[in-house]
């Protein structure tokens, strides 16, 4: 994959060289002449492809008009605006590509899309393959269970069915703990959060392990949302970042600056309140999810540290 | 289950759009699949061993790999190649193109088998007559044999088209919103009517395919 | 295209399951084979049953067989699997549902996929069996009647043995199709061979290597099934028949 990417960069470098000579003749702006990586690709193609999720409520998902909306999507929109400004292309075409937990990394690497702001955890293993922007959200992985089930923590799940979305860090973590503690948990791994919640709702699983904010999002569209509760001490804390192609310093700087700007100016907090403290599509339910102290600390001092 | 039909009427534009995608893939794959399949069939009857061998290897390879795998190959591993090959502007939806190319190449392997059987069912005398009339072997095939093979095999080619239409549901693995994915995974999921939409999709496919196959049978009986 | 190969990836430890990535592939391979064999048995039994029904003089039974074929031929396989996994548990009585959900989820998914794939393939087997029986010269059936055989005996001792010999070649291609169709079960979460290609892509990032390995897996299955079916064809061939001993 790495080679593939370099090849694709080389190709773009060659095109860039052409562009440079053209620009040289026109003696255009200096900033545009220094474009590399993703920014150069976007400029050359005249289109930016934004990866998004289909059911990561309330981060990145479809509303009733099938527009992509959510807390992370707000960041994605800011980043697109910043790119337009940087490249001086106010009419830059924006395309959206739905990705899943399982295909988001290969599709980013092979250039099918340019960046993704969804619910992707920044961790050491993934940093070998992709880069992450500054953190946009911090979650703890916990369990969503039925109110009446009496399940309080992972030890109550011995020998039971637990559902977790395929290709997530939680899937790996649950499998590891299950092996370590010999809990005999039977694990179901559907392809997306929506499928996972349906598995829980239908009774096929006793608990749904996932990032707490996502669990709150899934609960918000349940038929009877008050019969579901989030329980357990977090198995891990995770930092979400926007995902970028590796070694693309120029694009990362632009993305990071945009995020820092949003988080320190109060725009990110407004967005948080919009998605976590007010009624949201598709069902118009309010998640009533309070901002954690970790999130407050993050907004005070933006950074791109992984938490594992 | 008490199903609220408003889910369908409210989302009708999305449903129709997705049905268009299913049909788009089906039609392009049928057209290119039959053309490329016929070429492969002729190649398999060639007098040059290497040509025969290439066509045979192509057909056997595609016939031994599941369609799901072919689609994933084309989506995850060859999009860049496709972009360069067809010189596509970056704004094209690579999933749709990937699906169309994958289906066309995949179905060609099946169409070629049908066409080969059709060509072989034409009596040798036909080709000899064409040669006697001063046609080249290629002209004989193109003007005399293939049109007849085509007529004989028309019902089978059409039936394969119906199978192909059903197979387009497998673009599920590309998250491409064809009729099935749109109805079930997007509309069904977002409105809490997942199971109802699965049954809805089943009924729609049944009606379309049943009507189409009845039509094929009617045509077949008229022709026979 | 320049690819940096890393075939060593298969011998690296997988993130869970106490095995290597090759171990994951092997598990997926076994699942594909097991699913196909179990579904194949269902397809053969159910397909034969309805195929015979369709040739019987009783019109109602013949209609029943035709209905089965129409239902399974005109709805895509993926929808059949979705119905078995998601809709059926919703429709059955509560006690049955509780039992289904008390099963190990991987067994539940396996069971439902097997039924779905089996019945789907059965519709194709049904058509082959019917065609084979109807293609037999009518003299065979008349001979049975003349000998005083009941309808049951005529089928059992005369028609079916001959029909099944005829049905073997088309069944080979149905068997091959079924192995390929088993990959559709990955969409309902069965961890079979093609699903493992995704798992490896996701956890190991070795796209080309894992896809090539999985593709080779299917080619191997294909070859084995083809050889196996030809062998059965050979040993069941009647002496004196064309191509027989």
XYZ file of C-alpha atoms in Angstrom:
777
model
C 0.000 0.000 0.000
C 2.822 2.336 0.888
C 4.331 1.954 -2.533
C 0.993 2.565 -4.125
C 0.710 5.812 -2.262
C 4.196 6.969 -3.186
C 3.471 6.164 -6.770
C 0.370 8.240 -6.617
C 2.282 11.061 -4.946
C 4.991 10.838 -7.587
C 2.391 11.084 -10.281
C 1.055 14.153 -8.642
C 4.525 15.575 -8.206
C 5.044 15.246 -11.925
C 1.791 17.041 -12.564
C 2.764 19.596 -9.981
C 5.992 20.250 -11.827
C 3.934 21.053 -14.913
C 1.709 23.270 -12.882
C 4.739 24.985 -11.409
C 6.198 25.871 -14.757
C 2.834 27.224 -15.830
C 2.584 29.240 -12.671
C 6.131 30.469 -13.102
C 5.207 31.975 -16.412
C 2.201 33.675 -14.916
C 4.202 34.629 -11.809
C 1.264 33.732 -9.615
C 1.014 33.583 -5.817
C 3.864 31.938 -3.928
C 1.586 29.975 -1.611
C -0.101 28.067 -4.430
C 3.229 27.186 -5.972
C 4.311 25.248 -2.904
C 1.390 22.824 -2.812
C 2.129 19.177 -2.065
C 0.225 15.987 -1.281
C -3.510 16.150 -0.764
C -3.796 19.895 -1.338
C -2.008 19.570 -4.663
C -4.306 16.681 -5.609
C -7.406 18.689 -4.706
C -6.221 21.729 -6.628
C -5.389 19.668 -9.666
C -8.628 17.641 -9.664
C -10.853 20.557 -8.716
C -12.728 18.324 -6.287
C -12.369 17.309 -2.657
C -13.728 13.935 -1.572
C -14.879 13.801 2.048
C -15.250 10.406 3.719
C -18.138 10.065 6.142
C -20.070 7.477 8.131
C -23.655 6.424 7.517
C -24.741 5.687 11.063
C -22.301 7.182 13.579
C -24.895 9.215 15.455
C -24.338 12.070 16.341
C -20.910 12.353 14.709
C -21.481 11.570 11.063
C -24.716 10.177 9.645
C -27.643 10.778 7.305
C -30.513 13.028 8.324
C -33.989 12.608 6.828
C -33.024 14.401 3.624
C -30.008 12.082 3.369
C -27.545 14.896 3.913
C -24.482 14.029 5.944
C -24.693 15.775 9.302
C -23.213 15.562 12.779
C -20.660 16.898 15.202
C -17.675 15.555 13.239
C -19.268 16.649 9.999
C -19.250 20.228 11.346
C -15.451 19.965 11.543
C -15.338 18.418 8.080
C -17.305 21.388 6.714
C -14.932 23.840 8.396
C -11.975 21.988 6.893
C -13.544 22.084 3.423
C -14.057 25.843 3.832
C -10.435 26.250 4.908
C -9.271 24.291 1.854
C -11.369 26.473 -0.438
C -9.823 29.555 1.089
C -6.276 28.202 1.014
C -6.535 27.180 -2.637
C -8.548 30.266 -3.505
C -11.222 28.059 -5.075
C -14.566 29.259 -3.690
C -16.437 26.947 -6.057
C -14.426 23.835 -5.273
C -16.570 20.737 -5.844
C -17.233 18.693 -2.709
C -18.041 14.991 -2.932
C -19.069 12.684 -0.111
C -18.126 9.035 0.150
C -19.680 6.717 2.745
C -17.106 4.511 4.467
C -17.324 1.761 7.093
C -15.057 0.874 9.992
C -13.554 -1.797 7.800
C -12.827 -0.003 4.565
C -12.027 3.513 5.758
C -8.245 2.998 5.929
C -7.613 1.263 2.571
C -9.868 3.725 0.734
C -8.025 6.689 2.228
C -4.668 5.164 1.329
C -5.555 4.417 -2.257
C -6.763 7.967 -2.780
C -10.484 7.220 -3.176
C -11.226 9.956 -0.658
C -9.137 12.752 0.888
C -9.997 12.864 4.589
C -12.577 11.593 7.037
C -14.066 13.138 10.164
C -16.293 10.513 11.712
C -15.757 8.483 14.822
C -12.278 7.157 14.150
C -10.009 6.473 17.120
C -6.466 7.744 16.926
C -4.193 4.954 18.185
C -0.618 3.769 17.780
C -1.470 0.816 15.530
C -3.355 2.987 13.052
C -0.640 5.641 13.054
C 1.500 3.177 11.095
C -0.970 3.432 8.264
C -2.505 6.912 8.434
C -2.116 10.264 10.188
C -4.575 11.872 12.568
C -5.509 15.491 13.045
C -5.891 17.163 16.423
C -8.396 15.345 18.588
C -12.033 16.326 18.019
C -13.706 14.206 20.672
C -12.871 11.994 23.652
C -14.973 8.977 24.589
C -14.902 6.049 26.983
C -15.925 2.601 25.727
C -18.872 1.304 27.768
C -21.910 -0.925 27.470
C -25.444 -0.180 26.354
C -27.869 -2.584 28.053
C -31.552 -2.935 28.750
C -32.692 -1.094 31.875
C -34.265 -4.183 33.355
C -31.340 -6.527 32.644
C -29.483 -5.782 35.887
C -26.165 -5.779 34.026
C -23.754 -3.340 35.666
C -20.319 -4.167 34.293
C -18.312 -6.548 32.127
C -18.276 -9.288 34.787
C -22.049 -9.573 34.546
C -21.654 -10.484 30.879
C -19.965 -13.849 31.454
C -21.153 -16.339 28.838
C -23.557 -13.819 27.311
C -23.824 -12.424 23.789
C -22.198 -9.023 23.313
C -22.333 -7.050 20.099
C -19.540 -4.726 18.933
C -19.055 -3.063 15.547
C -16.547 -4.817 13.252
C -13.224 -3.130 12.584
C -13.310 -0.911 15.691
C -10.796 -0.599 18.483
C -13.534 -1.839 20.836
C -13.739 -5.113 18.910
C -10.049 -5.771 19.481
C -10.229 -4.687 23.136
C -13.258 -6.872 23.927
C -11.660 -9.914 22.315
C -8.468 -9.366 24.291
C -10.227 -8.956 27.648
C -12.413 -11.941 26.885
C -9.319 -14.079 26.262
C -7.426 -12.697 29.283
C -10.206 -13.024 31.836
C -11.666 -16.138 30.262
C -15.175 -14.689 30.395
C -16.617 -16.823 27.607
C -18.405 -13.811 26.110
C -19.869 -14.641 22.697
C -19.101 -11.762 20.363
C -21.208 -10.602 17.397
C -19.582 -8.157 14.962
C -21.909 -6.412 12.466
C -20.534 -3.990 9.927
C -21.915 -0.729 11.295
C -23.247 0.859 14.491
C -26.815 0.815 13.176
C -26.684 -2.956 12.582
C -25.060 -3.426 15.970
C -27.802 -1.562 17.792
C -30.479 -3.534 15.955
C -28.792 -6.704 17.131
C -29.110 -5.448 20.706
C -32.654 -4.202 20.238
C -33.878 -7.477 18.726
C -32.596 -9.372 21.763
C -29.819 -11.246 19.980
C -27.270 -9.614 22.287
C -27.375 -8.606 25.964
C -25.046 -5.653 25.585
C -23.532 -3.395 22.933
C -19.949 -2.353 23.627
C -18.951 0.907 21.976
C -17.858 4.477 22.580
C -20.301 6.044 25.047
C -21.249 9.001 22.844
C -22.113 6.656 19.965
C -24.179 4.524 22.316
C -26.093 7.615 23.376
C -26.604 8.379 19.691
C -27.953 4.931 18.899
C -30.213 5.085 21.939
C -31.638 8.362 20.663
C -33.256 6.636 17.701
C -34.539 3.576 19.549
C -38.265 2.845 19.623
C -38.326 3.236 23.421
C -35.164 5.119 24.169
C -35.694 5.244 27.953
C -35.437 1.477 28.338
C -31.744 1.536 27.416
C -28.922 2.592 29.746
C -25.184 3.061 29.384
C -23.288 1.188 32.114
C -19.844 0.013 33.192
C -16.477 1.525 33.884
C -14.876 2.470 30.577
C -12.704 -0.323 29.165
C -10.574 2.366 27.544
C -10.597 6.038 26.661
C -10.348 6.950 23.017
C -9.495 10.121 21.155
C -11.275 10.696 17.840
C -9.364 12.513 15.152
C -9.944 13.308 11.514
C -8.042 10.786 9.429
C -5.540 11.976 6.812
C -3.073 10.318 4.490
C 0.294 9.704 6.058
C 3.195 12.149 5.813
C 1.218 15.022 4.375
C 2.464 17.821 6.637
C 0.935 20.629 4.611
C -2.601 19.282 4.700
C -2.277 18.247 8.355
C -1.218 21.779 9.325
C -4.243 23.214 7.578
C -6.606 20.702 9.220
C -5.048 21.142 12.667
C -5.200 24.927 12.435
C -8.861 24.722 11.526
C -9.594 22.487 14.515
C -7.590 24.641 16.952
C -9.412 27.694 15.683
C -12.795 26.003 16.187
C -11.966 24.703 19.647
C -10.488 27.891 21.058
C -13.014 30.262 19.470
C -16.037 28.533 20.991
C -17.332 27.287 17.635
C -16.654 23.682 18.659
C -18.592 24.168 21.876
C -21.542 25.552 19.939
C -21.378 22.517 17.709
C -21.204 20.250 20.777
C -24.318 21.873 22.221
C -26.078 21.533 18.883
C -25.521 17.783 18.638
C -25.397 16.648 22.251
C -27.806 18.941 24.087
C -30.563 19.651 21.565
C -33.013 17.508 19.590
C -31.258 15.882 16.621
C -32.400 14.086 13.475
C -33.674 11.607 12.478
C -36.108 11.238 15.380
C -35.778 14.687 16.985
C -34.563 13.257 20.283
C -32.256 15.044 22.683
C -29.193 13.054 23.785
C -28.621 15.179 26.920
C -24.972 14.203 26.897
C -22.866 16.439 29.117
C -19.432 17.650 28.189
C -16.808 15.618 30.068
C -13.884 17.183 31.901
C -11.594 15.553 29.338
C -13.403 17.401 26.575
C -13.170 20.695 28.436
C -9.441 20.142 28.885
C -9.114 19.336 25.202
C -10.886 22.501 24.098
C -8.594 24.509 26.397
C -5.473 22.895 24.961
C -6.016 21.240 21.564
C -3.584 18.414 20.724
C -3.287 15.292 18.605
C -2.257 12.791 21.264
C -3.534 9.223 21.108
C -4.778 7.901 24.431
C -3.501 4.324 24.206
C -45.664 -5.484 12.259
C -47.742 -2.437 11.457
C -45.992 -0.798 8.603
C -46.303 2.894 7.952
C -46.411 3.339 4.196
C -45.448 6.956 4.586
C -41.867 5.809 4.993
C -41.973 4.727 1.364
C -43.921 7.661 -0.046
C -41.786 10.182 1.868
C -38.596 8.631 0.545
C -39.844 7.907 -2.953
C -37.301 10.159 -4.741
C -34.442 8.336 -2.988
C -35.944 4.957 -3.778
C -36.401 5.789 -7.457
C -32.882 7.184 -7.660
C -31.519 3.945 -6.169
C -33.579 1.834 -8.557
C -32.001 3.818 -11.366
C -28.557 2.863 -10.078
C -29.511 -0.831 -10.010
C -30.782 -0.601 -13.578
C -27.781 1.414 -14.749
C -25.412 -1.295 -13.550
C -27.582 -4.030 -15.027
C -27.892 -2.442 -18.465
C -24.226 -1.499 -18.874
C -23.149 -4.933 -17.675
C -25.551 -6.670 -20.083
C -24.391 -4.635 -23.078
C -20.667 -4.792 -22.423
C -20.901 -8.300 -21.012
C -22.532 -9.632 -24.184
C -20.101 -7.827 -26.486
C -17.004 -8.884 -24.569
C -18.515 -12.326 -23.956
C -19.086 -12.862 -27.666
C -15.505 -11.822 -28.414
C -14.301 -14.302 -25.793
C -16.475 -17.033 -27.290
C -15.001 -16.423 -30.743
C -11.521 -16.399 -29.225
C -12.192 -19.805 -27.705
C -12.967 -21.179 -31.151
C -9.877 -19.618 -32.692
C -7.334 -21.741 -34.516
C -4.493 -20.081 -32.618
C -3.752 -22.001 -29.434
C -2.537 -18.992 -27.432
C -5.752 -17.066 -28.161
C -7.889 -20.034 -27.150
C -5.852 -20.427 -23.993
C -6.144 -16.771 -22.956
C -9.914 -16.772 -23.398
C -10.248 -20.022 -21.500
C -8.094 -18.791 -18.631
C -10.142 -15.585 -18.429
C -13.459 -17.403 -18.325
C -12.320 -20.006 -15.817
C -10.766 -17.445 -13.493
C -13.857 -15.284 -13.328
C -16.061 -18.316 -12.956
C -14.155 -19.585 -9.951
C -14.190 -16.374 -7.874
C -17.264 -15.207 -5.964
C -18.812 -11.995 -7.234
C -18.430 -10.455 -3.784
C -14.665 -10.905 -4.043
C -14.557 -9.507 -7.582
C -16.436 -6.417 -6.428
C -14.105 -5.914 -3.476
C -11.074 -6.339 -5.721
C -12.386 -3.669 -8.009
C -13.363 -1.315 -5.241
C -10.448 -1.507 -2.856
C -7.559 -2.342 -5.122
C -8.099 -1.126 -8.655
C -9.911 2.231 -8.518
C -6.725 4.171 -9.184
C -6.031 1.963 -12.146
C -9.564 2.511 -13.443
C -9.224 6.265 -13.085
C -6.087 6.280 -15.175
C -7.375 3.756 -17.712
C -10.612 5.550 -18.455
C -9.192 8.997 -17.775
C -12.135 9.773 -15.527
C -12.601 13.176 -13.978
C -12.200 12.894 -10.231
C -15.782 13.886 -9.657
C -17.142 10.568 -10.968
C -18.434 8.195 -8.336
C -15.743 5.561 -8.401
C -18.017 3.049 -6.674
C -20.515 3.107 -9.512
C -17.776 2.820 -12.140
C -16.065 0.046 -10.172
C -19.334 -1.832 -9.927
C -20.109 -1.421 -13.637
C -16.666 -2.557 -14.726
C -16.607 -5.457 -12.273
C -20.046 -6.639 -13.377
C -19.281 -6.281 -17.081
C -16.028 -8.230 -16.813
C -17.556 -10.839 -14.505
C -20.725 -11.430 -16.493
C -18.777 -11.575 -19.758
C -17.358 -14.889 -18.555
C -20.893 -16.271 -18.226
C -22.157 -14.720 -21.454
C -19.201 -16.177 -23.322
C -20.219 -19.681 -22.263
C -23.754 -19.087 -23.511
C -22.528 -17.654 -26.804
C -20.023 -20.477 -27.262
C -22.792 -23.041 -26.903
C -24.868 -21.007 -29.374
C -22.088 -20.802 -31.942
C -21.336 -24.496 -31.622
C -24.966 -25.350 -32.236
C -24.841 -23.778 -35.707
C -24.096 -26.401 -38.345
C -20.644 -26.333 -39.898
C -22.195 -26.121 -43.344
C -23.222 -22.546 -42.623
C -19.642 -21.425 -42.200
C -18.515 -23.483 -45.202
C -21.207 -21.842 -47.296
C -20.046 -18.420 -46.174
C -16.457 -19.292 -47.086
C -17.617 -20.617 -50.458
C -19.306 -17.288 -51.071
C -15.889 -15.682 -50.754
C -16.240 -14.373 -47.203
C -13.315 -14.548 -44.843
C -13.643 -16.716 -41.721
C -14.152 -13.580 -39.628
C -16.855 -12.264 -41.940
C -18.542 -15.648 -41.897
C -18.633 -15.645 -38.138
C -19.720 -12.051 -37.866
C -22.357 -11.979 -40.598
C -23.667 -15.525 -40.676
C -22.921 -17.536 -37.557
C -23.109 -15.033 -34.687
C -26.464 -13.488 -35.660
C -28.000 -16.967 -35.712
C -26.320 -17.985 -32.469
C -27.625 -14.795 -30.978
C -31.188 -15.610 -31.966
C -31.002 -19.134 -30.625
C -29.496 -17.985 -27.370
C -31.669 -14.891 -26.893
C -33.842 -16.435 -24.156
C -30.796 -17.638 -22.235
C -29.062 -14.282 -22.613
C -32.150 -12.548 -21.260
C -32.497 -14.992 -18.378
C -28.879 -14.329 -17.508
C -29.788 -10.625 -17.555
C -32.409 -11.249 -14.876
C -29.863 -13.117 -12.768
C -27.521 -10.187 -13.279
C -30.190 -7.753 -12.092
C -30.534 -9.772 -8.897
C -26.777 -9.953 -8.488
C -26.512 -6.158 -8.482
C -27.752 -6.295 -4.865
C -24.234 -7.395 -3.972
C -22.945 -3.846 -4.451
C -24.004 -3.875 -0.796
C -20.331 -4.568 -0.063
C -19.357 -1.245 -1.681
C -21.864 0.811 0.370
C -23.262 1.829 -2.963
C -26.891 2.861 -2.574
C -28.568 0.556 -5.062
C -32.238 -0.258 -4.551
C -31.628 -2.865 -1.860
C -29.031 -0.897 0.109
C -31.028 2.312 -0.066
C -34.301 0.721 1.043
C -32.933 -1.452 3.806
C -29.705 -0.005 5.141
C -30.472 3.686 4.775
C -34.243 4.220 4.819
C -35.064 1.136 6.889
C -32.310 1.823 9.381
C -33.058 5.521 9.789
C -36.789 5.013 10.307
C -36.711 1.949 12.491
C -38.431 -0.202 9.839
C -35.500 -2.405 8.853
C -37.333 -5.721 8.714
C -40.315 -4.215 6.925
C -38.029 -2.747 4.279
C -36.304 -6.106 3.758
C -39.704 -7.580 2.911
C -40.587 -4.578 0.779
C -37.376 -5.044 -1.234
C -38.104 -8.767 -1.576
C -41.557 -8.053 -3.003
C -40.238 -5.457 -5.464
C -37.507 -7.764 -6.746
C -39.996 -10.594 -7.014
C -42.454 -8.546 -9.051
C -39.789 -7.197 -11.411
C -38.031 -10.518 -11.947
C -41.224 -12.533 -12.217
C -42.595 -10.161 -14.841
C -39.313 -10.183 -16.744
C -38.997 -13.961 -16.760
C -42.614 -14.374 -17.829
C -41.855 -12.021 -20.694
C -38.796 -14.075 -21.647
C -40.901 -17.242 -21.623
C -43.521 -15.594 -23.796
C -40.894 -14.481 -26.300
C -39.307 -17.923 -26.255
C -42.615 -19.606 -27.006
C -43.395 -17.155 -29.789
C -40.023 -17.804 -31.368
C -40.141 -21.584 -31.053
C 2.078 -0.512 -10.458
C 4.660 -0.956 -7.756
C 3.604 -2.911 -4.707
C 5.722 -3.614 -1.676
C 4.958 -7.237 -0.896
C 4.856 -8.494 2.643
C 3.989 -12.180 2.535
C 5.402 -12.554 6.048
C 2.209 -10.918 7.298
C 0.448 -14.291 7.341
C 2.777 -15.590 10.028
C 2.344 -12.608 12.295
C 0.205 -12.878 15.406
C -3.389 -11.712 14.851
C -4.677 -9.143 17.369
C -6.991 -11.707 18.991
C -8.026 -15.316 18.798
C -4.566 -16.630 19.781
C -3.513 -17.439 16.225
C -1.715 -15.982 13.223
C -3.352 -14.181 10.303
C -2.933 -17.411 8.366
C -4.925 -19.052 11.157
C -7.728 -16.551 10.539
C -7.730 -17.412 6.856
C -7.813 -21.114 7.636
C -10.796 -20.621 9.965
C -12.599 -18.709 7.202
C -11.777 -21.426 4.678
C -13.201 -24.110 6.956
C -16.336 -22.055 7.519
C -16.872 -21.636 3.768
C -16.478 -25.371 3.186
C -18.718 -26.334 6.110
C -21.427 -23.868 5.100
C -21.385 -25.080 1.510
C -21.511 -28.766 2.421
C -24.421 -28.314 4.853
C -26.283 -26.042 2.447
C -25.537 -28.531 -0.337
C -27.225 -31.333 1.583
C -30.322 -29.200 2.185
C -30.346 -28.112 -1.450
C -30.092 -31.695 -2.671
C -32.834 -33.054 -0.410
C -35.271 -30.151 -0.765
C -34.499 -29.646 -4.449
C -35.057 -33.329 -5.215
C -38.285 -33.363 -3.230
C -39.799 -30.403 -5.062
C -38.284 -31.496 -8.381
C -40.093 -34.830 -8.114
C -43.292 -33.071 -6.994
C -43.227 -31.026 -10.168
C -43.312 -34.169 -12.346
C -46.141 -35.875 -10.464
C -49.581 -36.217 -12.068
C -51.158 -34.368 -9.113
C -51.636 -30.771 -10.214
C -51.665 -29.269 -6.755
C -48.330 -30.832 -5.831
C -46.825 -29.759 -9.149
C -47.993 -26.185 -8.500
C -46.458 -26.273 -5.049
C -43.103 -27.213 -6.548
C -43.402 -24.459 -9.162
C -44.231 -21.883 -6.475
C -41.134 -22.803 -4.523
C -38.944 -22.331 -7.577
C -40.499 -18.975 -8.462
C -40.106 -17.663 -4.933
C -36.422 -18.474 -4.796
C -35.487 -17.669 -8.363
C -36.956 -14.179 -8.411
C -35.585 -12.814 -5.157
C -31.840 -12.164 -4.777
C -29.908 -14.428 -2.427
C -28.791 -11.564 -0.190
C -32.440 -10.758 0.577
C -33.148 -14.389 1.421
C -30.278 -14.370 3.895
C -31.446 -11.069 5.413
C -34.928 -12.507 5.817
C -33.631 -15.594 7.608
C -31.330 -13.658 9.898
C -33.409 -10.561 10.682
C -37.056 -11.145 9.788
C -37.684 -14.788 10.658
C -36.767 -14.450 14.376
C -39.299 -11.610 14.513
C -42.102 -13.760 13.123
C -41.687 -17.010 15.058
C -43.361 -17.627 18.460
C -41.599 -16.138 21.446
C -40.369 -19.455 22.865
C -38.764 -20.281 19.537
C -37.180 -16.831 19.398
C -35.764 -17.215 22.901
C -34.241 -20.503 21.870
C -32.719 -19.003 18.710
C -31.208 -16.132 20.655
C -29.858 -18.407 23.367
C -27.687 -20.114 20.767
C -24.095 -19.066 20.293
C -24.493 -16.157 17.834
C -22.014 -17.636 15.400
C -24.039 -20.853 15.373
C -27.248 -18.872 14.885
C -25.793 -17.005 11.909
C -24.343 -20.216 10.514
C -27.639 -22.056 10.871
C -29.712 -19.338 9.227
C -27.184 -18.837 6.411
C -27.170 -22.576 5.776
C -30.946 -22.706 5.527
C -31.061 -19.625 3.306
C -28.316 -20.761 0.955
C -29.631 -24.332 0.962
C -33.196 -23.409 -0.002
C -31.948 -20.902 -2.589
C -29.720 -23.506 -4.242
C -32.476 -26.087 -3.833
C -34.655 -24.160 -6.273
C -31.966 -24.607 -8.900
C -31.521 -28.292 -8.059
C -35.296 -28.683 -8.306
C -35.287 -27.449 -11.893
C -32.426 -29.761 -12.840
C -34.125 -32.785 -11.303
C -37.429 -31.980 -12.992
C -35.747 -31.486 -16.370
C -33.862 -34.747 -15.976
C -36.997 -36.747 -15.103
C -38.972 -35.192 -17.928
C -36.169 -35.835 -20.404
C -36.369 -39.584 -19.828
C -38.162 -41.451 -22.619
C -41.806 -41.980 -21.649
C -41.336 -45.687 -22.386
C -39.467 -46.020 -19.105
C -42.435 -44.897 -17.080
C -44.797 -47.028 -19.132
C -42.541 -50.037 -18.693
C -42.765 -49.587 -14.944
C -46.541 -49.435 -15.087
C -46.648 -52.483 -17.370
C -44.563 -54.444 -14.869
C -47.204 -53.662 -12.252
C -45.038 -51.168 -10.332
C -46.789 -48.556 -8.276
C -45.986 -44.915 -9.054
C -43.695 -44.886 -6.048
C -41.843 -47.989 -7.224
C -41.556 -46.667 -10.771
C -39.891 -43.539 -9.470
C -37.686 -45.318 -6.975
C -36.390 -48.156 -9.166
C -36.556 -46.844 -12.708
C -36.919 -43.095 -13.134
C -34.818 -41.629 -10.351
C -31.653 -43.735 -10.791
C -31.562 -42.776 -14.452
C -32.553 -39.161 -13.872
C -29.843 -38.636 -11.263
C -27.190 -39.853 -13.671
C -28.370 -37.225 -16.120
C -28.541 -34.552 -13.486
C -24.942 -34.908 -12.335
C -23.222 -32.664 -14.909
C -25.560 -29.686 -14.322
C -25.329 -30.333 -10.576
C -21.566 -29.854 -10.808
C -22.030 -26.305 -11.950
C -24.710 -25.727 -9.291
C -22.274 -26.983 -6.649
C -19.611 -24.594 -7.938
C -22.120 -21.755 -7.887
C -23.086 -22.601 -4.344
C -19.521 -22.376 -3.087
C -19.232 -18.977 -4.705
C -22.617 -17.858 -3.408
C -21.571 -18.784 0.115
C -19.533 -15.569 0.094
C -22.801 -13.631 0.263
C -23.145 -14.862 3.854
C -20.344 -12.443 4.769
C -22.923 -9.645 4.470
C -24.908 -11.051 7.386
C -21.788 -11.354 9.519
C -20.709 -14.948 8.974
C -16.936 -15.032 9.308
C -16.170 -17.108 6.232
C -13.367 -16.850 3.706
C -14.291 -13.600 1.961
C -15.064 -11.901 5.281
C -11.558 -12.798 6.428
C -10.161 -10.896 3.442
C -11.800 -7.799 4.940
C -10.648 -8.658 8.453
C -7.061 -8.961 7.281
C -7.299 -5.776 5.309
C -8.641 -4.017 8.353
C -6.285 -5.334 11.026
C -3.121 -6.046 9.063
C -3.421 -3.535 6.226
C -2.056 -6.089 3.767
C -4.561 -5.568 0.987
C -3.044 -7.333 -2.006
C -1.606 -10.230 -0.011
C -4.849 -11.082 1.764
C -6.997 -10.694 -1.333
C -4.696 -12.875 -3.384
C -4.628 -15.531 -0.659
C -8.416 -15.579 -0.372
C -8.871 -15.663 -4.145
C -6.513 -18.633 -4.347
C -8.592 -20.273 -1.616
C -11.673 -20.082 -3.833
C -9.800 -21.357 -6.869
C -8.653 -24.373 -4.843
C -12.209 -25.098 -3.702
C -13.352 -24.791 -7.294
C -10.818 -27.297 -8.567
C -11.519 -29.799 -5.785
C -15.283 -29.646 -6.314
C -14.913 -30.046 -10.061
C -12.638 -33.092 -9.721
C -14.861 -34.570 -7.020
C -18.019 -34.277 -9.097
C -16.310 -35.769 -12.145
C -15.238 -38.691 -10.011
C -18.819 -39.291 -8.839
C -20.000 -39.058 -12.420
C -17.483 -41.686 -13.422
C -18.284 -44.250 -10.753
C -22.055 -43.943 -11.186
C -21.935 -44.273 -14.957
C -23.762 -47.325 -16.312
C -21.619 -49.964 -18.003
C -22.274 -49.900 -21.689
C -23.357 -46.246 -21.709
C -21.378 -43.870 -23.889
C -18.197 -43.004 -22.026
C -18.863 -45.869 -19.581
C -16.549 -48.692 -18.663
